[in-house]
Short mmCIF file of C-alpha atoms in Angstrom, two decimals:
data_model
loop_
_atom_site.label_atom_id
_atom_site.label_comp_id
_atom_site.label_asym_id
_atom_site.label_seq_id
_atom_site.Cartn_x
_atom_site.Cartn_y
_atom_site.Cartn_z
CA MET A 17 -13.54 -15.23 -48.81
CA THR A 18 -10.75 -12.72 -49.41
CA LEU A 19 -10.89 -8.98 -49.75
CA PRO A 20 -9.86 -7.37 -53.04
CA GLU A 21 -6.46 -5.72 -53.12
CA GLN A 22 -6.61 -2.25 -51.61
CA GLY A 23 -4.36 0.76 -52.18
CA SER A 24 -0.69 0.50 -53.18
CA PRO A 25 1.05 -2.32 -55.14
CA PRO A 26 2.54 -5.16 -53.01
CA ARG A 27 6.14 -3.86 -53.07
CA GLU A 28 5.08 -0.38 -51.98
CA ARG A 29 2.89 -1.84 -49.23
CA LEU A 30 5.85 -3.88 -47.95
CA VAL A 31 8.04 -0.78 -47.82
CA GLU A 32 5.28 1.14 -46.05
CA GLN A 33 4.97 -1.66 -43.49
CA GLU A 34 8.72 -1.73 -42.85
CA LEU A 35 8.80 2.05 -42.42
CA ARG A 36 5.84 1.85 -40.04
CA GLU A 37 7.62 -0.80 -37.96
CA LEU A 38 10.82 1.28 -37.91
CA ARG A 39 8.89 4.35 -36.77
CA THR A 40 7.22 2.28 -34.05
CA ILE A 41 10.56 0.97 -32.76
CA ASN A 42 12.08 4.47 -32.76
CA GLU A 43 9.05 5.79 -30.92
CA LEU A 44 9.31 2.91 -28.46
CA ILE A 45 12.94 3.74 -27.69
CA ARG A 46 12.11 7.41 -27.14
CA THR A 47 9.14 6.74 -24.89
CA LEU A 48 10.86 4.01 -22.86
CA THR A 49 13.84 6.24 -22.13
CA SER A 50 11.52 9.03 -21.00
CA THR A 51 10.16 7.19 -17.96
CA LEU A 52 11.48 5.20 -15.02
CA GLU A 53 8.05 4.06 -13.82
CA LEU A 54 7.61 0.32 -14.27
CA SER A 55 3.83 0.54 -14.75
CA GLU A 56 4.30 3.06 -17.57
CA ILE A 57 6.94 0.86 -19.22
CA LEU A 58 4.57 -2.12 -19.19
CA ARG A 59 1.78 -0.01 -20.71
CA ILE A 60 4.05 1.29 -23.47
CA VAL A 61 5.30 -2.17 -24.42
CA LEU A 62 1.80 -3.65 -24.59
CA ASP A 63 0.60 -0.72 -26.67
CA ARG A 64 3.38 -1.20 -29.24
CA LEU A 65 2.82 -4.95 -29.37
CA LYS A 66 -0.87 -4.34 -29.91
CA ARG A 67 -0.19 -2.07 -32.85
CA LEU A 68 2.25 -4.40 -34.57
CA THR A 69 0.95 -7.93 -33.96
CA GLN A 70 -2.87 -7.65 -33.92
CA ALA A 71 -3.17 -10.64 -31.59
CA GLU A 72 -5.94 -11.95 -29.36
CA ALA A 73 -3.82 -11.97 -26.20
CA LEU A 74 -0.70 -10.16 -25.03
CA SER A 75 1.14 -10.94 -21.79
CA LEU A 76 4.20 -9.40 -20.22
CA MET A 77 5.57 -11.53 -17.38
CA LEU A 78 8.26 -10.35 -14.98
CA TYR A 79 10.76 -12.81 -13.53
CA ASP A 80 10.83 -13.26 -9.75
CA ALA A 81 14.33 -14.68 -9.20
CA ASP A 82 13.79 -15.34 -5.49
CA ARG A 83 10.87 -17.68 -6.15
CA GLU A 84 11.89 -18.74 -9.67
CA GLU A 85 8.49 -17.77 -11.01
CA LEU A 86 7.08 -15.67 -13.83
CA VAL A 87 4.50 -13.14 -12.67
CA PHE A 88 1.90 -11.87 -15.13
CA ALA A 89 2.43 -8.13 -14.74
CA ALA A 90 0.46 -6.74 -17.69
CA THR A 91 -2.05 -8.53 -19.90
CA GLU A 92 -4.63 -7.76 -22.56
CA THR A 93 -7.04 -10.32 -23.97
CA LEU A 94 -9.54 -9.98 -26.83
CA ARG A 95 -12.59 -11.74 -25.43
CA GLU A 96 -16.32 -12.11 -25.94
CA ASN A 97 -18.16 -9.63 -23.77
CA ALA A 98 -21.61 -9.39 -22.23
CA LEU A 99 -23.23 -7.50 -25.10
CA VAL A 100 -24.42 -10.55 -27.09
CA GLY A 101 -28.22 -10.54 -26.98
CA VAL A 102 -28.53 -6.89 -25.88
CA ARG A 103 -31.12 -4.98 -27.91
CA LEU A 104 -30.89 -1.36 -28.97
CA PRO A 105 -34.09 0.68 -29.38
CA PRO A 106 -34.53 1.92 -32.97
CA SER A 107 -33.86 5.56 -32.10
CA THR A 108 -30.92 4.96 -29.75
CA SER A 109 -27.16 4.78 -30.41
CA LEU A 110 -24.86 5.45 -33.33
CA ALA A 111 -25.52 1.94 -34.68
CA SER A 112 -29.25 2.63 -34.74
CA TRP A 113 -28.60 5.87 -36.63
CA VAL A 114 -26.55 3.94 -39.23
CA ALA A 115 -29.27 1.30 -39.62
CA ARG A 116 -31.99 3.92 -39.93
CA CYS A 117 -30.14 6.22 -42.36
CA GLY A 118 -28.19 3.55 -44.25
CA GLU A 119 -25.01 5.62 -44.01
CA SER A 120 -21.65 4.96 -42.40
CA VAL A 121 -20.51 7.10 -39.50
CA ILE A 122 -17.14 8.05 -38.03
CA ALA A 123 -17.24 9.44 -34.50
CA ASN A 124 -13.77 10.14 -33.11
CA ASP A 125 -15.14 11.61 -29.86
CA VAL A 126 -18.15 9.49 -29.03
CA GLN A 127 -18.55 10.81 -25.49
CA HIS A 128 -19.59 14.17 -26.95
CA ASP A 129 -21.74 12.76 -29.76
CA PRO A 130 -25.45 13.04 -28.86
CA ARG A 131 -26.16 9.80 -30.73
CA PHE A 132 -23.85 7.77 -28.48
CA TYR A 133 -25.58 5.35 -26.08
CA PRO A 134 -23.38 5.02 -22.92
CA GLU A 135 -25.38 2.08 -21.57
CA VAL A 136 -23.49 -0.17 -24.02
CA ASP A 137 -20.17 0.70 -22.34
CA ARG A 138 -21.61 -0.06 -18.93
CA VAL A 139 -22.77 -3.51 -19.97
CA ALA A 140 -19.52 -4.32 -21.78
CA HIS A 141 -17.29 -2.89 -18.99
CA PHE A 142 -15.54 -0.89 -21.66
CA THR A 143 -14.83 2.77 -22.43
CA SER A 144 -15.49 3.86 -26.00
CA ARG A 145 -13.46 6.77 -27.35
CA SER A 146 -13.84 6.51 -31.12
CA LEU A 147 -16.17 4.49 -33.32
CA LEU A 148 -16.57 3.52 -36.96
CA ALA A 149 -19.87 1.94 -37.98
CA VAL A 150 -20.97 0.83 -41.47
CA PRO A 151 -24.31 -0.63 -42.65
CA LEU A 152 -24.55 -4.30 -43.56
CA ARG A 153 -26.83 -4.87 -46.58
CA ARG A 154 -28.47 -7.93 -48.05
CA LEU A 155 -30.26 -7.66 -51.43
CA GLY A 156 -30.24 -3.88 -51.19
CA HIS A 157 -31.74 -3.68 -47.69
CA VAL A 158 -29.96 -2.78 -44.45
CA VAL A 159 -29.96 -5.87 -42.23
CA GLY A 160 -27.36 -4.89 -39.66
CA VAL A 161 -24.32 -2.86 -38.66
CA ILE A 162 -20.61 -3.63 -38.25
CA GLU A 163 -18.70 -1.51 -35.73
CA VAL A 164 -15.05 -1.04 -34.78
CA ILE A 165 -14.36 0.85 -31.55
CA ASN A 166 -11.17 2.61 -30.42
CA ARG A 167 -8.60 2.48 -33.18
CA TYR A 168 -5.31 0.83 -32.21
CA GLY A 169 -2.75 3.30 -30.93
CA GLY A 170 -5.34 5.87 -29.92
CA GLY A 171 -5.55 7.39 -33.40
CA CYS A 172 -8.64 8.53 -35.30
CA PHE A 173 -10.66 6.57 -37.83
CA ASP A 174 -10.51 8.06 -41.32
CA GLY A 175 -12.02 7.71 -44.77
CA ASP A 176 -9.66 4.88 -45.75
CA ASP A 177 -10.77 2.89 -42.70
CA GLN A 178 -14.38 3.49 -43.67
CA ALA A 179 -13.81 2.36 -47.26
CA ARG A 180 -12.10 -0.88 -46.17
CA LEU A 181 -14.80 -1.73 -43.64
CA GLU A 182 -17.56 -0.97 -46.16
CA ALA A 183 -15.87 -3.32 -48.64
CA LEU A 184 -15.82 -6.07 -46.04
CA ALA A 185 -19.46 -5.43 -45.13
CA GLY A 186 -20.37 -5.64 -48.83
CA GLU A 187 -18.56 -8.96 -49.14
CA VAL A 188 -20.33 -10.38 -46.07
CA GLY A 189 -23.74 -9.27 -47.34
CA ASP A 190 -23.14 -10.70 -50.83
CA ALA A 191 -21.83 -14.03 -49.49
CA GLY A 192 -25.09 -15.13 -47.89
CA GLU A 193 -27.68 -14.52 -45.24
CA PRO A 194 -25.93 -12.77 -42.29
CA GLN A 195 -28.40 -14.36 -39.86
CA ALA A 196 -26.83 -17.73 -40.71
CA LEU A 197 -23.60 -16.55 -39.06
CA CYS A 198 -25.36 -16.68 -35.69
CA LEU A 199 -25.54 -20.47 -36.01
CA ASP A 200 -21.79 -20.85 -36.58
CA PRO A 201 -19.69 -19.47 -33.69
CA ASP A 202 -16.42 -20.19 -35.50
CA ALA A 203 -17.57 -18.27 -38.56
CA MET A 204 -18.66 -15.39 -36.32
CA ARG A 205 -15.27 -15.35 -34.60
CA ARG A 206 -13.50 -15.36 -37.97
CA LEU A 207 -15.66 -12.48 -39.14
CA LEU A 208 -14.81 -10.30 -36.14
CA ALA A 209 -11.15 -11.26 -36.55
CA ARG A 210 -11.31 -10.01 -40.13
CA VAL A 211 -13.05 -6.84 -38.97
CA VAL A 212 -10.25 -5.84 -36.59
CA THR A 213 -7.64 -6.93 -39.14
CA THR A 214 -9.25 -4.74 -41.79
CA VAL A 215 -9.50 -1.78 -39.39
CA PRO A 216 -7.36 -2.34 -36.28
CA GLY A 217 -9.41 -1.61 -33.18
CA GLU A 218 -9.83 -2.54 -29.55
CA ALA A 219 -13.35 -3.87 -30.05
CA ALA A 220 -15.57 -5.14 -32.86
CA THR A 221 -19.29 -5.85 -32.93
CA LEU A 222 -21.87 -7.25 -35.32
CA LEU A 223 -25.45 -6.10 -34.83
CA LEU A 224 -28.36 -7.50 -36.85
CA LEU A 225 -31.87 -6.16 -37.18
CA ASP A 226 -34.57 -8.18 -35.49
CA PRO A 227 -37.09 -8.73 -38.31
CA VAL A 228 -39.98 -8.63 -35.83
CA GLY A 229 -39.22 -5.66 -33.61
CA ARG A 230 -36.84 -3.88 -36.02
CA GLU A 231 -34.44 -3.50 -33.14
CA LEU A 232 -30.71 -3.94 -33.46
CA VAL A 233 -29.43 -6.95 -31.54
CA PHE A 234 -25.77 -7.61 -30.67
CA ARG A 235 -25.00 -10.97 -32.28
CA ALA A 236 -21.24 -10.91 -31.63
CA SER A 237 -19.02 -8.56 -29.68
CA ARG A 238 -15.39 -8.77 -28.64
CA THR A 239 -13.31 -6.31 -26.62
CA ILE A 240 -9.76 -6.13 -25.37
CA GLN A 241 -9.90 -6.65 -21.61
CA PRO A 242 -6.80 -5.62 -19.63
CA GLY A 243 -5.49 -7.34 -16.52
CA VAL A 244 -7.41 -10.59 -16.93
CA ILE A 245 -4.71 -12.67 -15.23
CA ASP A 246 -2.47 -9.98 -13.74
CA GLY A 247 -0.75 -11.31 -10.64
CA LEU A 248 -0.92 -14.96 -11.69
CA ARG A 249 2.36 -16.80 -11.01
CA LEU A 250 3.84 -19.47 -13.25
CA PRO A 251 6.82 -21.59 -12.13
CA VAL A 252 9.62 -21.50 -14.67
CA ASP A 253 9.52 -25.29 -14.98
CA ARG A 254 6.01 -25.10 -16.43
CA GLY A 255 4.62 -24.10 -19.82
CA ILE A 256 6.14 -22.66 -22.96
CA ALA A 257 6.80 -19.32 -21.24
CA GLY A 258 8.71 -21.17 -18.52
CA TRP A 259 10.80 -22.95 -21.16
CA VAL A 260 11.59 -19.62 -22.83
CA ALA A 261 12.60 -18.18 -19.45
CA ARG A 262 14.88 -21.11 -18.63
CA HIS A 263 16.53 -21.35 -22.04
CA ARG A 264 16.32 -17.64 -22.94
CA GLN A 265 15.32 -18.56 -26.48
CA ALA A 266 12.45 -17.17 -28.53
CA VAL A 267 9.70 -19.54 -29.71
CA ARG A 268 7.22 -19.28 -32.58
CA LEU A 269 4.49 -21.95 -32.75
CA ASP A 270 1.85 -22.59 -35.40
CA ASP A 271 -0.01 -25.16 -33.27
CA VAL A 272 0.34 -24.50 -29.56
CA ALA A 273 -1.89 -27.33 -28.34
CA SER A 274 0.27 -30.00 -29.97
CA ASP A 275 3.49 -28.77 -28.34
CA PRO A 276 4.51 -30.99 -25.37
CA ARG A 277 5.62 -27.90 -23.41
CA HIS A 278 2.12 -26.41 -23.53
CA TYR A 279 0.45 -25.80 -20.13
CA SER A 280 -3.34 -25.46 -20.26
CA GLY A 281 -3.80 -23.87 -16.84
CA VAL A 282 -3.45 -20.28 -18.02
CA GLY A 283 -5.88 -20.84 -20.90
CA GLU A 284 -8.43 -22.20 -18.44
CA ARG A 285 -8.13 -18.99 -16.42
CA THR A 286 -8.57 -16.73 -19.45
CA GLY A 287 -11.09 -18.79 -21.40
CA LEU A 288 -8.86 -18.36 -24.47
CA ALA A 289 -7.78 -21.42 -26.46
CA PRO A 290 -4.23 -20.82 -27.73
CA ARG A 291 -3.68 -21.66 -31.38
CA THR A 292 -0.58 -19.76 -32.49
CA MET A 293 2.07 -18.16 -30.32
CA MET A 294 5.16 -16.02 -30.14
CA CYS A 295 7.11 -16.05 -26.89
CA VAL A 296 10.35 -14.09 -26.40
CA PRO A 297 12.65 -13.56 -23.40
CA MET A 298 13.49 -10.15 -21.99
CA VAL A 299 17.19 -10.20 -21.10
CA SER A 300 19.39 -7.26 -20.16
CA LYS A 301 23.11 -7.53 -19.38
CA GLY A 302 22.82 -11.28 -19.03
CA THR A 303 19.96 -11.08 -16.51
CA LEU A 304 16.47 -12.40 -17.25
CA ARG A 305 13.87 -9.68 -16.68
CA GLY A 306 10.81 -11.51 -17.94
CA VAL A 307 8.99 -12.94 -20.93
CA ILE A 308 6.63 -11.51 -23.55
CA GLN A 309 3.96 -13.84 -24.92
CA VAL A 310 1.65 -13.14 -27.87
CA LEU A 311 -1.24 -15.49 -28.73
CA ASN A 312 -3.51 -15.99 -31.75
CA LYS A 313 -3.36 -13.53 -34.63
CA VAL A 314 -6.84 -12.09 -34.99
CA ALA A 315 -6.92 -12.92 -38.69
CA GLY A 316 -6.51 -16.61 -37.90
CA SER A 317 -3.14 -16.82 -39.66
CA THR A 318 0.22 -17.74 -38.12
CA PHE A 319 2.93 -15.42 -36.89
CA THR A 320 5.88 -14.88 -39.20
CA GLU A 321 9.61 -14.96 -38.52
CA ALA A 322 9.68 -11.22 -39.20
CA GLU A 323 7.06 -10.66 -36.50
CA LEU A 324 9.07 -12.85 -34.11
CA ALA A 325 12.19 -10.78 -34.77
CA LEU A 326 10.21 -7.61 -34.20
CA ALA A 327 8.79 -8.93 -30.92
CA GLN A 328 12.32 -9.81 -29.78
CA THR A 329 13.48 -6.29 -30.62
CA LEU A 330 10.67 -4.87 -28.49
CA ALA A 331 11.57 -7.30 -25.69
CA ASP A 332 15.25 -6.27 -25.78
CA HIS A 333 14.37 -2.60 -25.37
CA ALA A 334 11.78 -3.43 -22.71
CA ALA A 335 14.38 -5.42 -20.73
CA MET A 336 16.75 -2.45 -20.65
CA ALA A 337 13.94 -0.12 -19.59
CA ILE A 338 12.84 -2.53 -16.83
CA GLU A 339 16.44 -2.78 -15.58
CA ASN A 340 16.75 1.00 -15.45
CA ALA A 341 13.41 1.28 -13.65
CA SER A 342 14.50 -1.40 -11.17
CA LEU A 343 17.80 0.35 -10.42
CA TYR A 344 15.99 3.66 -10.04
CA ARG A 345 13.45 2.06 -7.74
CA GLN A 346 16.16 0.49 -5.60
CA ALA A 347 17.95 3.82 -5.27
CA TYR A 348 14.70 5.62 -4.49
CA VAL A 349 13.65 3.08 -1.86
CA ALA A 350 17.09 3.28 -0.25
CA SER A 351 16.80 7.05 -0.08
CA ILE A 352 13.53 6.93 1.85
CA THR A 353 14.21 3.90 4.08
CA ASP A 354 15.62 3.84 7.59
CA ASP A 355 18.53 1.39 7.51
CA LEU A 356 17.98 0.12 11.03
CA THR A 357 14.25 -0.64 11.05
CA GLY A 358 13.31 -0.92 7.37
CA LEU A 359 10.56 1.64 7.97
CA GLY A 360 10.47 5.00 6.25
CA ASN A 361 12.95 7.67 7.21
CA THR A 362 12.32 11.29 8.10
CA ARG A 363 12.39 12.36 4.44
CA HIS A 364 9.76 9.78 3.54
CA PHE A 365 7.60 10.79 6.49
CA HIS A 366 7.55 14.49 5.60
CA ARG A 367 6.80 13.74 1.93
CA SER A 368 4.05 11.24 2.76
CA LEU A 369 2.38 13.54 5.25
CA ALA A 370 2.41 16.44 2.79
CA ASP A 371 0.98 14.24 0.01
CA ALA A 372 -1.76 12.87 2.27
CA LEU A 373 -2.77 16.36 3.43
CA ALA A 374 -2.83 17.61 -0.16
CA ARG A 375 -5.61 15.12 -0.95
CA GLY A 376 -7.82 16.96 1.53
CA ARG A 377 -9.18 13.81 3.14
CA PRO A 378 -9.22 13.10 6.89
CA LEU A 379 -6.05 11.60 8.30
CA SER A 380 -4.35 11.05 11.63
CA LEU A 381 -0.75 11.25 12.79
CA VAL A 382 0.72 9.13 15.57
CA VAL A 383 3.95 10.12 17.34
CA LEU A 384 5.49 7.75 19.88
CA ASP A 385 8.60 7.81 22.03
CA LEU A 386 9.98 4.81 23.90
CA ASP A 387 9.97 4.92 27.70
CA HIS A 388 13.00 3.83 29.75
CA PHE A 389 14.93 2.97 26.60
CA LYS A 390 18.09 4.73 27.82
CA ALA A 391 18.31 2.22 30.66
CA VAL A 392 18.62 -0.61 28.09
CA VAL A 393 21.46 1.17 26.31
CA ASP A 394 23.23 1.95 29.58
CA ARG A 395 23.01 -1.68 30.72
CA TYR A 396 23.56 -3.63 27.46
CA GLY A 397 25.34 -1.18 25.17
CA HIS A 398 24.54 0.66 21.96
CA LEU A 399 24.56 -2.44 19.72
CA ALA A 400 21.87 -4.07 21.83
CA GLY A 401 19.97 -0.79 21.76
CA SER A 402 20.13 -0.68 17.96
CA ARG A 403 18.86 -4.26 17.71
CA ALA A 404 16.02 -3.39 20.09
CA ILE A 405 15.06 -0.40 17.93
CA ALA A 406 15.06 -2.67 14.86
CA GLN A 407 12.83 -5.22 16.62
CA ILE A 408 10.34 -2.58 17.75
CA GLY A 409 10.31 -1.16 14.22
CA ARG A 410 9.31 -4.60 12.90
CA VAL A 411 6.56 -4.80 15.54
CA ILE A 412 5.14 -1.48 14.37
CA GLY A 413 5.42 -2.46 10.70
CA HIS A 414 3.44 -5.67 11.22
CA LEU A 415 0.50 -3.70 12.64
CA MET A 416 0.15 -1.42 9.64
CA ARG A 417 -2.70 -1.51 7.14
CA PRO A 418 -2.21 -1.04 3.39
CA GLY A 419 -1.54 2.65 2.82
CA ASP A 420 -0.31 3.44 6.34
CA VAL A 421 3.14 5.05 6.48
CA PRO A 422 5.29 4.16 9.51
CA ALA A 423 8.68 5.85 9.89
CA ARG A 424 11.50 6.18 12.37
CA PHE A 425 11.76 9.85 13.16
CA GLY A 426 15.09 9.60 14.94
CA GLY A 427 16.61 7.98 18.01
CA ASP A 428 13.83 6.03 19.73
CA GLU A 429 10.98 8.12 18.30
CA PHE A 430 8.56 6.81 15.64
CA VAL A 431 5.76 8.38 13.61
CA VAL A 432 2.88 6.85 11.68
CA VAL A 433 0.74 8.58 9.03
CA LEU A 434 -2.76 7.07 8.90
CA PRO A 435 -4.56 8.22 5.72
CA ASP A 436 -8.37 8.25 5.63
CA THR A 437 -8.46 7.63 9.36
CA GLY A 438 -10.41 9.58 11.94
CA THR A 439 -9.48 10.09 15.57
CA ASP A 440 -11.39 7.12 16.99
CA GLU A 441 -9.88 4.59 14.59
CA ALA A 442 -6.44 6.18 15.02
CA ARG A 443 -6.75 5.84 18.79
CA ARG A 444 -7.46 2.12 18.38
CA ILE A 445 -4.41 1.67 16.16
CA ALA A 446 -2.23 3.71 18.52
CA GLU A 447 -3.37 1.58 21.44
CA SER A 448 -2.55 -1.63 19.54
CA ILE A 449 0.97 -0.29 18.90
CA ARG A 450 1.38 0.60 22.58
CA GLN A 451 0.24 -2.87 23.68
CA ALA A 452 2.51 -4.64 21.17
CA ILE A 453 5.57 -2.70 22.36
CA GLU A 454 4.67 -3.40 25.99
CA ALA A 455 4.48 -7.11 25.11
CA CYS A 456 8.13 -7.12 23.90
CA GLN A 457 9.73 -8.61 26.98
CA GLN A 458 13.06 -9.67 25.52
CA LEU A 459 15.26 -9.02 22.52
CA ASP A 460 14.81 -11.83 19.99
CA GLY A 461 17.49 -14.49 20.39
CA GLU A 462 19.40 -12.58 23.06
CA ASP A 463 19.41 -12.26 26.83
CA VAL A 464 18.43 -8.59 26.79
CA ASP A 465 15.59 -7.57 29.08
CA LEU A 466 13.08 -5.21 27.42
CA SER A 467 10.30 -5.63 29.98
CA ARG A 468 10.47 -2.01 31.17
CA VAL A 469 10.49 -0.55 27.63
CA THR A 470 7.07 0.90 26.81
CA ALA A 471 5.78 3.72 24.61
CA SER A 472 4.19 7.07 25.22
CA VAL A 473 1.93 7.75 22.25
CA GLY A 474 0.36 10.97 21.02
CA LEU A 475 -1.99 11.47 18.12
CA ALA A 476 -3.63 14.32 16.25
CA SER A 477 -6.04 14.35 13.34
CA PHE A 478 -6.68 16.52 10.31
CA PRO A 479 -8.74 18.67 10.24
CA ALA A 480 -9.90 18.41 13.87
CA HIS A 481 -6.58 19.33 15.46
CA ALA A 482 -4.60 21.13 12.74
CA VAL A 483 -4.82 21.99 9.06
CA ASP A 484 -1.17 21.81 7.99
CA ALA A 485 1.74 19.41 8.38
CA GLU A 486 3.71 21.48 10.88
CA GLY A 487 0.70 22.09 13.08
CA LEU A 488 -0.39 18.46 12.97
CA PHE A 489 3.05 17.20 13.98
CA ARG A 490 3.33 19.75 16.76
CA ARG A 491 -0.01 18.73 18.23
CA ALA A 492 0.72 15.00 18.02
CA ASP A 493 4.17 15.56 19.52
CA ASP A 494 2.70 17.64 22.34
CA ALA A 495 0.11 14.93 22.98
CA MET A 496 2.96 12.41 23.26
CA TYR A 497 4.60 14.59 25.93
CA ALA A 498 1.24 14.75 27.69
CA ALA A 499 1.23 10.94 27.79
CA LYS A 500 4.72 10.95 29.32
CA GLY A 501 3.70 13.56 31.84
CA ALA A 502 0.66 11.51 32.85
CA GLY A 503 2.78 8.48 33.73
CA ARG A 504 4.08 7.01 30.42
CA ASN A 505 2.90 3.85 28.61
CA ARG A 506 -0.36 5.38 27.44
CA VAL A 507 -2.04 7.13 24.52
CA ALA A 508 -2.93 10.82 24.51
CA VAL A 509 -5.09 12.60 21.93
CA ALA A 510 -4.58 16.29 21.17
CA PRO A 511 -7.55 18.46 22.17
CA GLU A 512 -9.60 19.80 19.27
CA SER A 513 -8.46 23.16 17.97
CA ARG A 514 -10.64 26.19 18.44
CA SER A 515 -8.65 28.15 15.88
CA ARG A 516 -5.70 27.57 13.60
CA ASP A 517 -3.44 29.68 15.81
CA THR A 518 -4.29 28.01 19.10
CA ASP A 519 -1.18 26.43 20.63
CA VAL A 520 -2.60 23.24 22.07
CA THR A 521 -0.05 21.10 23.89
CA GLY A 522 -0.01 18.21 26.27
CA ARG A 523 0.77 20.82 28.88
CA VAL A 524 -1.61 23.72 29.57
CA GLY A 525 -1.94 25.62 26.27
CA ALA A 526 -3.28 28.93 25.09
CA ASP A 527 -6.84 27.70 25.21
CA GLY A 528 -6.50 26.49 28.78
CA GLU A 529 -7.01 22.80 27.89
CA THR A 530 -4.71 19.84 28.36
CA GLY A 531 -4.18 16.79 26.17
CA ASN A 532 -6.81 14.06 26.43
CA VAL A 533 -4.77 11.27 28.02
CA GLN A 534 -6.06 7.71 27.76
CA ASP A 535 -4.99 5.81 30.87
CA SER A 536 -3.80 2.42 29.70
CA GLY A 537 -2.99 1.18 33.16
CA GLY A 538 0.71 1.69 32.57
CA GLU A 539 3.49 2.60 34.94
CA THR A 540 3.40 5.72 37.04
#
């Protein structure tokens, strides 16, 4: 079956398509040059590919030169979802309204439409924004509903979309009994492919009326699911994408399975059988940045040379944007990293503490100073002292959890921001740091004695001990001095504040209390 010609003559439609592609590329260039965030670049590229190719699967893989692997960094796959077999009560949902009234509906803000049934999104693990639904008729009677959800590119459905989808629904109803489609999965897949080709959308569904209960039943439903294989690694000596990465040549295939370079492992992970493919390298200034792979046109046709050229153009601009983001990231990381230890520097510490406090959630701050470290420098020299600082920094870094922020504050003093961590848990972490430093008996690979180097550790928590960054640091720092005053090589916790202005220190403070020193059995 083919749809009747719609709208403009062929030549005018071709010109319109070329202008649309040119506008998309110009928009891509503008948006890519407006950001240096890699995650945003990946999102933009996938969005433009989605608009232009109308494919079942899109993958953007970044090249890891150190391991010679491609890493799936951003993916979207059009897949069957869990809605098949779900029944809608007659008076529930926009689809039910269409079936009951026999009229099409456009809802470009479904979350505020009282007819919308949010349970469908929960089952499908999907978020509906806009929806176009048209009745499906057979011999003059409504027998079902065809829906398209979330127009490609985030735009709104309009009257032209409705007219095209109604024409397709009329063709399906005239061609035969729609219930027969349920017995032919391939025919059902082709129908939904035609639906999203006719009106580009992120999801398509076919619902048929149950002749017994007069309920609408999802008979087929497909949605674009992001991140299906994000993080998966593919060696560059494997698969078509690996070949493209090695040879830096674009590939267009009309029959993927018959190509000897095809690797089935990724398809097994996604549940998607590749039929047609475009795969293009992302190269900037002679350096491979990654690969873009596009699978299976939703209409069931093959990709064209023009589409391949367009995908390569997108890849070229993406490669330049990724390079810029990488250089920016390297410069940013260098600006917040302590050269000696690889931990954060003072700038990074202050920024991280302020950001963590701004979230308003509990957190703790650890401040530690090395004991007897000057004796190491006096005996072995400053170079040995620097190497010892670097080794202790690595020890601290290995003890951190995801989200913790360790930093070298200066000299032989370190700080650690512990987000979402109360005093008891922070005390445990501080004690593990103290024990690990005490266990460093010798400088790695050198005859430098570190057995007397220990740490005096202080900690304070928000909001128990202070409510701002300056106050929190002061209390943790004072607790550290309390640990030194109590004999070194131990952990001290700041006493709880009775007011914001109370000056609580490891020494006797304004409230008459002293720091709570945990005796770790250290030196006296």
